[in-house]
Coordinates of C-alpha atoms in Angstrom, one line a residue:
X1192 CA 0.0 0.0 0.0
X1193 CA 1.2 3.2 -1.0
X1194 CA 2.1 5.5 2.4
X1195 CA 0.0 8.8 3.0
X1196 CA 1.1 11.6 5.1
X1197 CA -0.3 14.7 6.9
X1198 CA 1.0 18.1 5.9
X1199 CA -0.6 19.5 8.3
X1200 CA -1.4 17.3 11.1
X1201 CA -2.3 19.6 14.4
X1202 CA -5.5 21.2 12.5
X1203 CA -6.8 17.7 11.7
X1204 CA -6.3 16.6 15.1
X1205 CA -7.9 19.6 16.3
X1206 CA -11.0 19.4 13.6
X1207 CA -11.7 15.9 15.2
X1208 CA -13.2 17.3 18.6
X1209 CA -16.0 18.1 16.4
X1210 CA -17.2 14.8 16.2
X1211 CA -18.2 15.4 20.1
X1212 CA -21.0 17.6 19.3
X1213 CA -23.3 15.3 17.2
X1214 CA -22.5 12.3 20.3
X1215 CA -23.4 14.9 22.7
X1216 CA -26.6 16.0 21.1
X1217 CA -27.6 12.2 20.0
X1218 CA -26.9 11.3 24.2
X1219 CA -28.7 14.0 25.4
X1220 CA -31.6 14.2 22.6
X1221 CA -34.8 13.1 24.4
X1222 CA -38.0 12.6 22.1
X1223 CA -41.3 13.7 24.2
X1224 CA -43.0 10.1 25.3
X1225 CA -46.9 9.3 23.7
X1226 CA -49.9 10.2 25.8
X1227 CA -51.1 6.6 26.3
X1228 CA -54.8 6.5 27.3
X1229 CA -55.3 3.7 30.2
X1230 CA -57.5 2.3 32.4
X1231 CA -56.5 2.1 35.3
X1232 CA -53.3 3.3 37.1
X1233 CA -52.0 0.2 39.0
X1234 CA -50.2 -0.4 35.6
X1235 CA -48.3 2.7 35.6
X1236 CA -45.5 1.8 37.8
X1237 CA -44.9 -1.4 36.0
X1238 CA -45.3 0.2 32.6
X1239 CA -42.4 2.4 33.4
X1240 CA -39.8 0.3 35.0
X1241 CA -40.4 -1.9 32.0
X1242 CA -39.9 1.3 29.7
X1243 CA -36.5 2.2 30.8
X1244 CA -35.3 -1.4 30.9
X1245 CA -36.0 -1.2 27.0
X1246 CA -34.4 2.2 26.2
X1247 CA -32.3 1.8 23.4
X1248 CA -30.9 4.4 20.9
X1249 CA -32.7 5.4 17.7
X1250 CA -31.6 6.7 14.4
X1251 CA -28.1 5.3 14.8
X1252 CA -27.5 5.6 11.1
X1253 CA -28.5 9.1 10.9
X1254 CA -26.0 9.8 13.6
X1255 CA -23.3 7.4 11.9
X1256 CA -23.4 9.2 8.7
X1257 CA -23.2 13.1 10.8
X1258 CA -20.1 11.6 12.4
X1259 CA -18.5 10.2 9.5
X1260 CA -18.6 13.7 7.1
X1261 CA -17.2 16.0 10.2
X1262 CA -14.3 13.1 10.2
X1263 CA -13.7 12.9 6.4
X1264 CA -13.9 17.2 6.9
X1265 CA -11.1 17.1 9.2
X1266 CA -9.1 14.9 7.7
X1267 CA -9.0 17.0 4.2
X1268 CA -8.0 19.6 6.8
X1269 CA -5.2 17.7 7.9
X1270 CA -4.1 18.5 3.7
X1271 CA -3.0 14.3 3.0
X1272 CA -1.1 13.1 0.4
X1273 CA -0.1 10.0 -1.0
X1274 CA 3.4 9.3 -2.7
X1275 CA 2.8 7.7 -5.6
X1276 CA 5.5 5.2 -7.0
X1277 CA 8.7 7.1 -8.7
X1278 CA 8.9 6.9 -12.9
X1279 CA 11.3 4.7 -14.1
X1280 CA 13.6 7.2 -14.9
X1281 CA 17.6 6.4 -13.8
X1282 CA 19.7 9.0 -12.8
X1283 CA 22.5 10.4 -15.2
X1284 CA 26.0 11.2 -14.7
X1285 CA 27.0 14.0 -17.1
X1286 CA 31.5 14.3 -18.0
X1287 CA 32.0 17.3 -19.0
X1288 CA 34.1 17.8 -22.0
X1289 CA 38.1 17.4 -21.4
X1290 CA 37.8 15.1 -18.2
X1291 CA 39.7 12.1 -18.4
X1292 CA 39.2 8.8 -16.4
X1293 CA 42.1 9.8 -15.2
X1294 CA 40.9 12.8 -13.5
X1295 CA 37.8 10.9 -11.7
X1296 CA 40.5 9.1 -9.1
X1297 CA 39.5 11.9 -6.2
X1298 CA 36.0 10.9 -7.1
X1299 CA 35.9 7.1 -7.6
X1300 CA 34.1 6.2 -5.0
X1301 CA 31.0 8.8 -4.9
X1302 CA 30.7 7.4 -8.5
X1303 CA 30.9 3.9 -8.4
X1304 CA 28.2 4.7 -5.2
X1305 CA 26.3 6.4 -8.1
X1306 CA 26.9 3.3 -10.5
X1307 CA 25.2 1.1 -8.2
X1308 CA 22.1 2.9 -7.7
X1309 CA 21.6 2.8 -11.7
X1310 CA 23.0 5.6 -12.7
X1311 CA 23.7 6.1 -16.6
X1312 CA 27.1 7.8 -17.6
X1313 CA 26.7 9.7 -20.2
X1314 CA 29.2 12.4 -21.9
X1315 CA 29.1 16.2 -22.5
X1316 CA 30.5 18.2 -25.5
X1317 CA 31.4 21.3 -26.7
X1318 CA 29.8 20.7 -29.8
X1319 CA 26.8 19.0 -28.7
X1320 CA 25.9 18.4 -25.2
X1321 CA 24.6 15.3 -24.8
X1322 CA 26.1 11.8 -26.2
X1323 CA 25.0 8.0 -25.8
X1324 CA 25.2 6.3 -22.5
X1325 CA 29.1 5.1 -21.9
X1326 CA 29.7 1.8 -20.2
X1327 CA 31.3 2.4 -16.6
X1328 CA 34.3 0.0 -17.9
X1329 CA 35.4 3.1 -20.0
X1330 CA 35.8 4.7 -16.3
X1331 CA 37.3 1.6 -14.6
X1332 CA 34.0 1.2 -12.7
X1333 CA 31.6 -2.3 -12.7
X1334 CA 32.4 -4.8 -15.1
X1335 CA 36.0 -3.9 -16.2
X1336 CA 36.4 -7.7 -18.2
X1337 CA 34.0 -6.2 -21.1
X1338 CA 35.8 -4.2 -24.1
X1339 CA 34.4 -1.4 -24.0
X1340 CA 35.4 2.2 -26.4
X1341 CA 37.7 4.9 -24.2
X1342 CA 36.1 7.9 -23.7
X1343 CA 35.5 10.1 -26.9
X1344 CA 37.3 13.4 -26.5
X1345 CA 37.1 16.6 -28.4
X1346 CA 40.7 17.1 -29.5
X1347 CA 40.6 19.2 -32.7
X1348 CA 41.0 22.5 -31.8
X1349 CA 37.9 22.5 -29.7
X1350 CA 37.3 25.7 -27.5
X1351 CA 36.4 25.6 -23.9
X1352 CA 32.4 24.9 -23.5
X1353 CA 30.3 26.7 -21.4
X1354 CA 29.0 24.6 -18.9
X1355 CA 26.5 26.9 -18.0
X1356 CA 24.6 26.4 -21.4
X1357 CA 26.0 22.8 -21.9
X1358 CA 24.2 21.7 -19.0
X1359 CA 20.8 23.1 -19.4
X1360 CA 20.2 22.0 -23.1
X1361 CA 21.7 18.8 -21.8
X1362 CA 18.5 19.0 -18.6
X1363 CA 16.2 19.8 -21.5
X1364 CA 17.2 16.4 -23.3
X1365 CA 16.6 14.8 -19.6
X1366 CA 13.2 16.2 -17.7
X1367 CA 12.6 14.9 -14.4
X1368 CA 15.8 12.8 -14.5
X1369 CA 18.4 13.3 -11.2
X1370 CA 21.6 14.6 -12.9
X1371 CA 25.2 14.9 -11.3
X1372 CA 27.9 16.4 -13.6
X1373 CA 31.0 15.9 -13.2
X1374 CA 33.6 18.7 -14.1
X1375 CA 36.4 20.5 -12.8
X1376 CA 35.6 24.6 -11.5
X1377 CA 37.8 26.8 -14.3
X1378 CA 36.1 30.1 -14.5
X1379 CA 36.8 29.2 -18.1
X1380 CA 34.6 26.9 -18.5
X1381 CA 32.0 28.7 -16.9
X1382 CA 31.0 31.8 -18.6
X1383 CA 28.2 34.4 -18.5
X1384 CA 25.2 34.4 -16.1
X1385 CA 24.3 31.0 -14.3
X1386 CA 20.8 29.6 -16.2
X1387 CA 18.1 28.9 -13.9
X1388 CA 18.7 24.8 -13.8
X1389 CA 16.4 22.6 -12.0
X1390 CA 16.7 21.6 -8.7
X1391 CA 17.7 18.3 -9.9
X1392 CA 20.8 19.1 -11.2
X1393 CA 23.7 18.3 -8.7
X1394 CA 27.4 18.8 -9.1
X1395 CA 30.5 16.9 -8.6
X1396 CA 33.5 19.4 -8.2
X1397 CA 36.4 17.7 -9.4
X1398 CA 39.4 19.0 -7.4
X1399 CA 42.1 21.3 -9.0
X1400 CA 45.4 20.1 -10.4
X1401 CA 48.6 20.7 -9.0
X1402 CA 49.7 22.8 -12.0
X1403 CA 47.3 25.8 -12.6
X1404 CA 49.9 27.5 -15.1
X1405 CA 48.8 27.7 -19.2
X1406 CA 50.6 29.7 -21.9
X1407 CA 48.7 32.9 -22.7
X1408 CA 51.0 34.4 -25.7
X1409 CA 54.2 34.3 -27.1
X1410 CA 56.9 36.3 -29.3
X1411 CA 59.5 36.4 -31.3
X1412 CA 61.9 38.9 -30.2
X1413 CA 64.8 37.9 -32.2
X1414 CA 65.2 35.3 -34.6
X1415 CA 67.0 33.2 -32.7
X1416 CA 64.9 33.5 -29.2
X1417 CA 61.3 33.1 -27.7
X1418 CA 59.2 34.5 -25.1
X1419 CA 56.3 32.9 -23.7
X1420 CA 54.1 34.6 -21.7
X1421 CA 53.0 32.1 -18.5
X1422 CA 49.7 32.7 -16.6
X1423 CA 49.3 31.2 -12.9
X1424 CA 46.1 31.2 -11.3
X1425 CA 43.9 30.9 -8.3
X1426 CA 40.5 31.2 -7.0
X1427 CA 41.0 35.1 -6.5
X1428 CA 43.5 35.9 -9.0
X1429 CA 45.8 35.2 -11.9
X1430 CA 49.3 36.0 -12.3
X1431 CA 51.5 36.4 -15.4
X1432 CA 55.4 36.1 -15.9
X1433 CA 57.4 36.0 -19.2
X1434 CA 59.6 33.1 -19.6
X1435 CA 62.4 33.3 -22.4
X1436 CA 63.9 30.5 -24.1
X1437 CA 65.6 29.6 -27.0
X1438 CA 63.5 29.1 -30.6
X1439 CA 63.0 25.6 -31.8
X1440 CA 62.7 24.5 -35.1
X1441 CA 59.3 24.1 -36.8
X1442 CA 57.8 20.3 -36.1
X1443 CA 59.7 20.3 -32.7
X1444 CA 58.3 20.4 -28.8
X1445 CA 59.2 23.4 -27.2
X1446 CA 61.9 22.2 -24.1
X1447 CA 59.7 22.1 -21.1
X1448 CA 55.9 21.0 -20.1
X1449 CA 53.8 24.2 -19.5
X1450 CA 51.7 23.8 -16.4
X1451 CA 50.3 20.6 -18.0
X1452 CA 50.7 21.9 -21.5
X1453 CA 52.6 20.6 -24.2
X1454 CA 53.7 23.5 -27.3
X1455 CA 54.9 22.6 -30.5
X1456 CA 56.1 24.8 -33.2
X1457 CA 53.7 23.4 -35.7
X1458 CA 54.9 26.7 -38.1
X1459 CA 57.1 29.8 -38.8
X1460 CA 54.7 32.1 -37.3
X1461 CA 52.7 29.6 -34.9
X1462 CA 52.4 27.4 -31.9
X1463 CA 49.5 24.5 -31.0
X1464 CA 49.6 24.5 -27.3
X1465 CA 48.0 20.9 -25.9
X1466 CA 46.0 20.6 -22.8
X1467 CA 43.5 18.8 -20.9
X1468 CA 42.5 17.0 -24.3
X1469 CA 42.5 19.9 -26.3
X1470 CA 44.2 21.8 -28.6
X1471 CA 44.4 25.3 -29.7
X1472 CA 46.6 27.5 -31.7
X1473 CA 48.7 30.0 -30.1
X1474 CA 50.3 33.0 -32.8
X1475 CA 53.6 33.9 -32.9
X1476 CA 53.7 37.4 -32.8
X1477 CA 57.0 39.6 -34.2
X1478 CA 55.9 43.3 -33.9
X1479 CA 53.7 45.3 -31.1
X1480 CA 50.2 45.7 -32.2
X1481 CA 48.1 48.6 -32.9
X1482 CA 45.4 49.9 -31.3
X1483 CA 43.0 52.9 -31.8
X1484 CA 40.3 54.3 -29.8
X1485 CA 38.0 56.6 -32.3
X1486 CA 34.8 58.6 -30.1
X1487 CA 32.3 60.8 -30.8
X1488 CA 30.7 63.6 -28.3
X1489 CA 28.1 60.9 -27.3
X1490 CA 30.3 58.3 -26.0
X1491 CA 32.8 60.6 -24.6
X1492 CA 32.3 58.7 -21.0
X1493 CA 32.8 55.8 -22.5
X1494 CA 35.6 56.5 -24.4
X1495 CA 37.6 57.7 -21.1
X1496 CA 36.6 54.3 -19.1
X1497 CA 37.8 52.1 -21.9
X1498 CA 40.8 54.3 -22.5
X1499 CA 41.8 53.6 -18.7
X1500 CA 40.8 49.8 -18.9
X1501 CA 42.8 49.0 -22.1
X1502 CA 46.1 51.0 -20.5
X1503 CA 45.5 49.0 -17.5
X1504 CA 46.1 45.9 -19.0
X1505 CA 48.6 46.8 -21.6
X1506 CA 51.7 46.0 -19.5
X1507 CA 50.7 42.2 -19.1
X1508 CA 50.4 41.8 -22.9
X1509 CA 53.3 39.8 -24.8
X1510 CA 54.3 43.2 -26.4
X1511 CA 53.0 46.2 -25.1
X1512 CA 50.5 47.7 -27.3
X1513 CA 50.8 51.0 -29.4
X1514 CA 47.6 52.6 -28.8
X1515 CA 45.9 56.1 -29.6
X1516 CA 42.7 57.3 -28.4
X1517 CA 41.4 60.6 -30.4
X1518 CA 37.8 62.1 -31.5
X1519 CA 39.6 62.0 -35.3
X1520 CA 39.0 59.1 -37.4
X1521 CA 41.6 56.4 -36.9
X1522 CA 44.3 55.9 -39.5
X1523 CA 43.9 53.2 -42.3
X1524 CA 43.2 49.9 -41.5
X1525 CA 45.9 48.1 -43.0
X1526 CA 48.4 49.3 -39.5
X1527 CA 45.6 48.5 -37.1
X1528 CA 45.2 45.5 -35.1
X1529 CA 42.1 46.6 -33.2
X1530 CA 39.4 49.5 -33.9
X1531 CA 37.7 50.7 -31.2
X1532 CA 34.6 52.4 -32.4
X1533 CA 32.8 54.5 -30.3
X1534 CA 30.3 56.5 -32.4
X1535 CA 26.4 56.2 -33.5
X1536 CA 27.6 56.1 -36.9
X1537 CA 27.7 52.9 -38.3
X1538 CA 31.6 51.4 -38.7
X1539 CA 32.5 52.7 -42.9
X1540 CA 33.0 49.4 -44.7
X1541 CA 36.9 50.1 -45.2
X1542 CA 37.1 48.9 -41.6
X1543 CA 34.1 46.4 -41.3
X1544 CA 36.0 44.3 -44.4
X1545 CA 39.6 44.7 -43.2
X1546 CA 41.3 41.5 -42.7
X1547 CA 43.1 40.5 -39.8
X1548 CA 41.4 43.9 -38.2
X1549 CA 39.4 43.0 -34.8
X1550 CA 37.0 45.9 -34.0
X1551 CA 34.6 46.9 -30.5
X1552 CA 31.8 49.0 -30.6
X1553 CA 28.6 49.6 -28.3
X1554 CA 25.5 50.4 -27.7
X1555 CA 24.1 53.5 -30.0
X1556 CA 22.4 56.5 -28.1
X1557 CA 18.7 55.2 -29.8
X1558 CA 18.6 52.0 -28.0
X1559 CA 16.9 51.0 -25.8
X1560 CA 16.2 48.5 -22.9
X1561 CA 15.0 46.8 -19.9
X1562 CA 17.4 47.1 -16.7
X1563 CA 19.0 43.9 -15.3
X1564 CA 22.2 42.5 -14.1
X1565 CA 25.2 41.1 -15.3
X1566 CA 27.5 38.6 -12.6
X1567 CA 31.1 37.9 -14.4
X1568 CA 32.3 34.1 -13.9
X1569 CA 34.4 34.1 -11.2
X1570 CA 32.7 36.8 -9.1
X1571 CA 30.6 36.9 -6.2
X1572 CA 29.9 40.9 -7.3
X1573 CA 26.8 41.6 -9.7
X1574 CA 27.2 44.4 -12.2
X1575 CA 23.8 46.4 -12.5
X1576 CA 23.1 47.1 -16.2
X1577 CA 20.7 50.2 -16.3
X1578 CA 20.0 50.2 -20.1
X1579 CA 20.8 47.2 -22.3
X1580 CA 19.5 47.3 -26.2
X1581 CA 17.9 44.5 -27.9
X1582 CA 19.7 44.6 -30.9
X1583 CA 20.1 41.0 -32.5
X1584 CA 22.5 40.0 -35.2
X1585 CA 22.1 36.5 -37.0
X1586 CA 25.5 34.4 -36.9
X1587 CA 26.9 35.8 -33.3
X1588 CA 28.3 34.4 -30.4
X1589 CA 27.2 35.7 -27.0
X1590 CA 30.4 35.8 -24.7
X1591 CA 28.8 37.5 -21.8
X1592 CA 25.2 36.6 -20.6
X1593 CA 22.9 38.7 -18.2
X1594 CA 20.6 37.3 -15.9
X1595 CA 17.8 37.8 -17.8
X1596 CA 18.9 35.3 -20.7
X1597 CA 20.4 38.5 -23.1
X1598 CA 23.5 39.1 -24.8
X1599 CA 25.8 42.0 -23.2
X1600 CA 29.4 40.8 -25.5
X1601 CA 28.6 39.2 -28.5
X1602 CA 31.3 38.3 -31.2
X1603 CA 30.7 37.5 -35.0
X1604 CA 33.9 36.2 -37.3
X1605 CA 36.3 36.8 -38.4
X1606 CA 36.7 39.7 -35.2
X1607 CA 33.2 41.9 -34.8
X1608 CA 32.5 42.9 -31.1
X1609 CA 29.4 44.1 -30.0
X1610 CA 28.8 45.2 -26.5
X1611 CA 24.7 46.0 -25.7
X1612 CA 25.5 48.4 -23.1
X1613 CA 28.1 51.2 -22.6
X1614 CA 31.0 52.3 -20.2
X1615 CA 29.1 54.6 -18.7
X1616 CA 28.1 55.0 -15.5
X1617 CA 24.7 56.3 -16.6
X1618 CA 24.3 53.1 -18.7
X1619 CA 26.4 50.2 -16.4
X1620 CA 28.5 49.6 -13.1
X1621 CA 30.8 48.2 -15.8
X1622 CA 32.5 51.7 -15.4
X1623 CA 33.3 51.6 -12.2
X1624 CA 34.0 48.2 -11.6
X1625 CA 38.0 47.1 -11.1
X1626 CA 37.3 43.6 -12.9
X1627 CA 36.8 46.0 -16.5
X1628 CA 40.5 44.9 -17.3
X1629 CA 40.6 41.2 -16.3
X1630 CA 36.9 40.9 -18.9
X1631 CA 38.7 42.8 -21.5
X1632 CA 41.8 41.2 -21.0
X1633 CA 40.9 37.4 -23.1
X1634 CA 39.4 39.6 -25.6
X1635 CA 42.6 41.6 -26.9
X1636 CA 45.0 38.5 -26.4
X1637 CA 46.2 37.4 -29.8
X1638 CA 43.6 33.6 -29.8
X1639 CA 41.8 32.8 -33.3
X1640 CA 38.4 33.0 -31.4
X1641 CA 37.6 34.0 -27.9
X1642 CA 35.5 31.1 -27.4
X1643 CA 38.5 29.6 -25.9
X1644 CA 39.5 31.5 -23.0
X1645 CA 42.2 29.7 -21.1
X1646 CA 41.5 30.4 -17.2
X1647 CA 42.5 28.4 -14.3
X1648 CA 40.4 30.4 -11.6
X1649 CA 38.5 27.9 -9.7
X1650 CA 34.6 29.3 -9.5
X1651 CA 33.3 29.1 -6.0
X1652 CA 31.1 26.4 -4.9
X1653 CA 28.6 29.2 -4.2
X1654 CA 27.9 29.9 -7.3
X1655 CA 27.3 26.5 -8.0
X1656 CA 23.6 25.0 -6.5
X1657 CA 24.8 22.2 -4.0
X1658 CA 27.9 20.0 -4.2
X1659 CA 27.1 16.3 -4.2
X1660 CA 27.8 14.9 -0.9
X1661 CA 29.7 11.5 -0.3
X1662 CA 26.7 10.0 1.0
X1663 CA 24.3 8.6 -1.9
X1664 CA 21.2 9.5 0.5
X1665 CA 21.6 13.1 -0.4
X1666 CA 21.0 12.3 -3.9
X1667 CA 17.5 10.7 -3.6
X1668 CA 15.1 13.0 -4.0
X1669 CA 11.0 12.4 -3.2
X1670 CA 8.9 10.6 -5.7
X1671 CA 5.7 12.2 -6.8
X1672 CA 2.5 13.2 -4.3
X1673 CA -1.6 13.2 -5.1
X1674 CA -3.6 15.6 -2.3
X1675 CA -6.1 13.8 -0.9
X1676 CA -7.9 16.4 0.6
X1677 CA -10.5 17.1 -2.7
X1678 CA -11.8 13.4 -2.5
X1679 CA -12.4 13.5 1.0
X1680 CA -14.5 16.7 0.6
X1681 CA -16.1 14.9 -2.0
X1682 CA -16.8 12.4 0.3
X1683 CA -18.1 14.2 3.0
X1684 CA -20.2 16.0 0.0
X1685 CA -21.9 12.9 -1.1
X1686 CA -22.5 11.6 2.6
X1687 CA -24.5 14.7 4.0
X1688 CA -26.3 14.4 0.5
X1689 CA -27.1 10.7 1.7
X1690 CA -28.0 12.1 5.8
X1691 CA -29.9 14.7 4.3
X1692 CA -32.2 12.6 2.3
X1693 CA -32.8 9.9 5.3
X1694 CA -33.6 12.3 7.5
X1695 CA -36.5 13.8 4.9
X1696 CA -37.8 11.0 4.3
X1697 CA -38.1 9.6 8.3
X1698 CA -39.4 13.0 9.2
X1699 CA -42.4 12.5 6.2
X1700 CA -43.1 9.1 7.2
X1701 CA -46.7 9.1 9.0
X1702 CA -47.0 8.5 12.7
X1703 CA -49.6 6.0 13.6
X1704 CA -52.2 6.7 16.4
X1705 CA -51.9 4.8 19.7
X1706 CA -54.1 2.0 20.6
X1707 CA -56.1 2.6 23.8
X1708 CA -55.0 0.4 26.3
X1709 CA -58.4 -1.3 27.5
X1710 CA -58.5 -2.2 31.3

């Protein structure tokens, strides 16, 4: 039998004193006795003594039926409900892109925990988020005799996903299943606003590695010699040093392992740096680039933030940037790098067509918008957004999300930048916030799409909905209810229906006159 349950007890409980008013009132009811016409009176006595020996209650079913619809009335007071039996619907483990079986040591147990209770492993990519169920011998968990396929990795220059998104078509694909995902906390792999995900989403934090270094950039200062510009990071930070070192020839590893990275020279002018399953291609730069800031009167304030933001960041670059900031128009585009274009008028096509040119502009004084907020991966700070236009362009990449679901950075090849706000305090705290220069600072580093965004800032479990705990309990969750409480009022309903018509139908039902008792 399927178990019920009270919500709310205490008022049902309560409700159920009722029943002692109908008991009362049927104990305590005393009909008026018949006039009986007799002879004599020497019977009198004997008539009465043998009167109360036969007293017996009346209309019992009348007062059976009042009881049972006050007790069916406060019971639906006491709000049950019945669990029904859970859907057969087995829980899935999600692997994000890049994790190895490898990696899943630190986490063995919790899965093979997760194995037993039915769980289906099933793998995430960048390119589309959910894959086939994988047999847990790929992982080294249940039956490890069975050949089974290794785990399919994304290898070919394959950006860093965005688990945010990943996850939640990935949710769509499963409703009403329990899903754990498994993946380690880079800030690059998180990007833009957190989706609202349903509660039955769970993660699985996969510690950090020992080695949270990655190549950002390198040069070619002479022909002979290298630089390589090394990031380090943290949960609360990211460091950069410059480490120099002879050029290799093209085809050959360059002499050292890179945080976990492998580079190779694959050319004269670049490098594919390998990590974590993935590849990606790293220029070699020879000469400083150019940059140029070009503003009109209406996006003066903005001009001045961005102005500070991009000198901010300049001395971290491989080679420190030559950069301009004027109302003129900039120069031609065949000695810039990046445009910065800061006017309503629309970017002239010299520039828009330019190869090689990257450009950034923003919101135009027209627009318009709802207010909302914008939280950058990595942050536990949320950057208000007063006006935001809705300006959508086919064949764009969103880069940073708002809360609301809306593009504030979107990117469209070969370089096109388009940011749905401005740097102005009138428009965004974006203006006065200190992380401007750490956003702006994957944008402007020499990568062949800013999808991939190396970062080995660990996001805080806060951001994240719950951790899954050791303890496979925590990841039951309750199987579906059905309130009881309308049937019993139907109940009651049809029982007071039944009283009401017994007690019309005793109440027309003729009394007969009394015999005379003859002496």
């Amino acid at each position: 039998m399927l178990p019920i349950f009270f919500s709310s007890a205490a008022p049902g409980w309560l409700a159920l004193l009722g029943l002692a008013v109908p008991l009362a009132i049927y104990l305590w009811n005393r009909r008026p006795g018949r006039v009986v016409r007799v002879g004599s009176v020497r019977w009198l006595a004997a008539a009465a003594n043998q009167r109360l020996r036969s007293l017996r209650p009346e209309q019992l079913l009348l007062f059976l039926l009042r009881a049972a619809v006050l007790g069916l009335l406060a019971l639906a007071l006491a709000e049950p409900v019945q669990e029904l039996p859970r859907p057969p619907r087995r829980g899935q483990v999600l692997l994000a892109p890049g994790v190895t079986a490898t990696a899943l040591a630190p986490v063995r147990d919790v899965l093979d925990s997760l194995r037993r209770q039915g769980y289906e492993l099933r793998q995430l990519f960048a390119r589309r988020p959910l894959g086939a169920p994988v047999a847990w011998a790929a992982v080294g968990l249940g039956d490890t005799t069975q050949a089974v396929a290794r785990l399919a990795m994304d290898t070919v220059l394959a950006p860093a996903p965005n688990l945010w998104n990943t996850v939640q078509l990935a949710t769509d694909s499963l409703p009403g299943r329990p899903v754990v995902v498994v993946t380690s906390l880079d800030v690059s792999s998180f990007r833009g606003t957190r989706p609202a995900l349903p509660a039955a989403v769970r993660w699985l934090p996969l510690p950090p590695p020992d080695s949270s270094r990655w190549p950002v950039a390198a040069w070619q200062p002479h022909p002979d010699s290298m630089v390589v510009l090394l990031a380090t990071g943290s949960e609360s930070a990211v460091t950069y040093q410059k480490v120099r070192l002879r050029r290799p020839a093209v085809g050959q590893m360059l002499p050292s392992r890179w945080g976990g990275s492998e580079i190779q020279l694959t050319t004269q002018q670049e490098l594919v740096v390998t990590e974590s399953g993935r590849r990606r291609r790293l220029p070699l730069l020879t000469r400083a680039p150019r940059w140029q800031l070009s503003y009109d009167a209406a996006h003066a304030a903005s001009a001045r933030v961005l102005a500070a933001a991009l000198r901010a960041l300049a001395p971290v670059l491989p080679l420190r940037p030559r950069f301009s900031s004027s109302p003129a128009l900039p120069a031609a585009p065949d000695s810039l790098d990046w445009l910065f274009w800061l006017r309503d008028a629309p970017l002239p096509a010299r520039w828009a067509n330019a190869p090689g040119l990257r450009t950034w502009q923003e919101a135009s004084t027209a627009a318009k918008g709802t207010a909302t907020w914008f939280r950058p991966a990595g942050s536990g700070t949320a950057l208000a957004l007063a006006r935001l236009d809705t300006v959508a362009a086919g064949g764009t990449t969103t880069l940073w999300l708002t809360a609301a679901g809306r593009p504030l950075l979107s990117w469209q090849a070969p370089g096109r930048y388009h940011l749905h706000t401005r740097l102005d305090a009138a428009w965004s705290s974006l203006a006065d916030s200190p992380e401007l220069p750490a956003l702006l600072l994957p944008l402007v580093l020499p990568e062949t799409s800013p999808a991939f965004q190396p970062d080995s800032r660990q996001l805080p479990l806060a951001q994240l909905h719950s951790p899954v705990a050791a303890a496979a309990g925590v990841l039951s969750s309750a199987g579906p209810t059905r309130p009881l409480a309308p049937w019993l009022v139907l109940g009651a309903g049809l029982l007071f229906a039944l009283e009401r018509l017994l007690a019309a139908r005793r109440n027309a039902r003729p009394t007969s006159p009394a015999n005379p008792l003859s002496p």
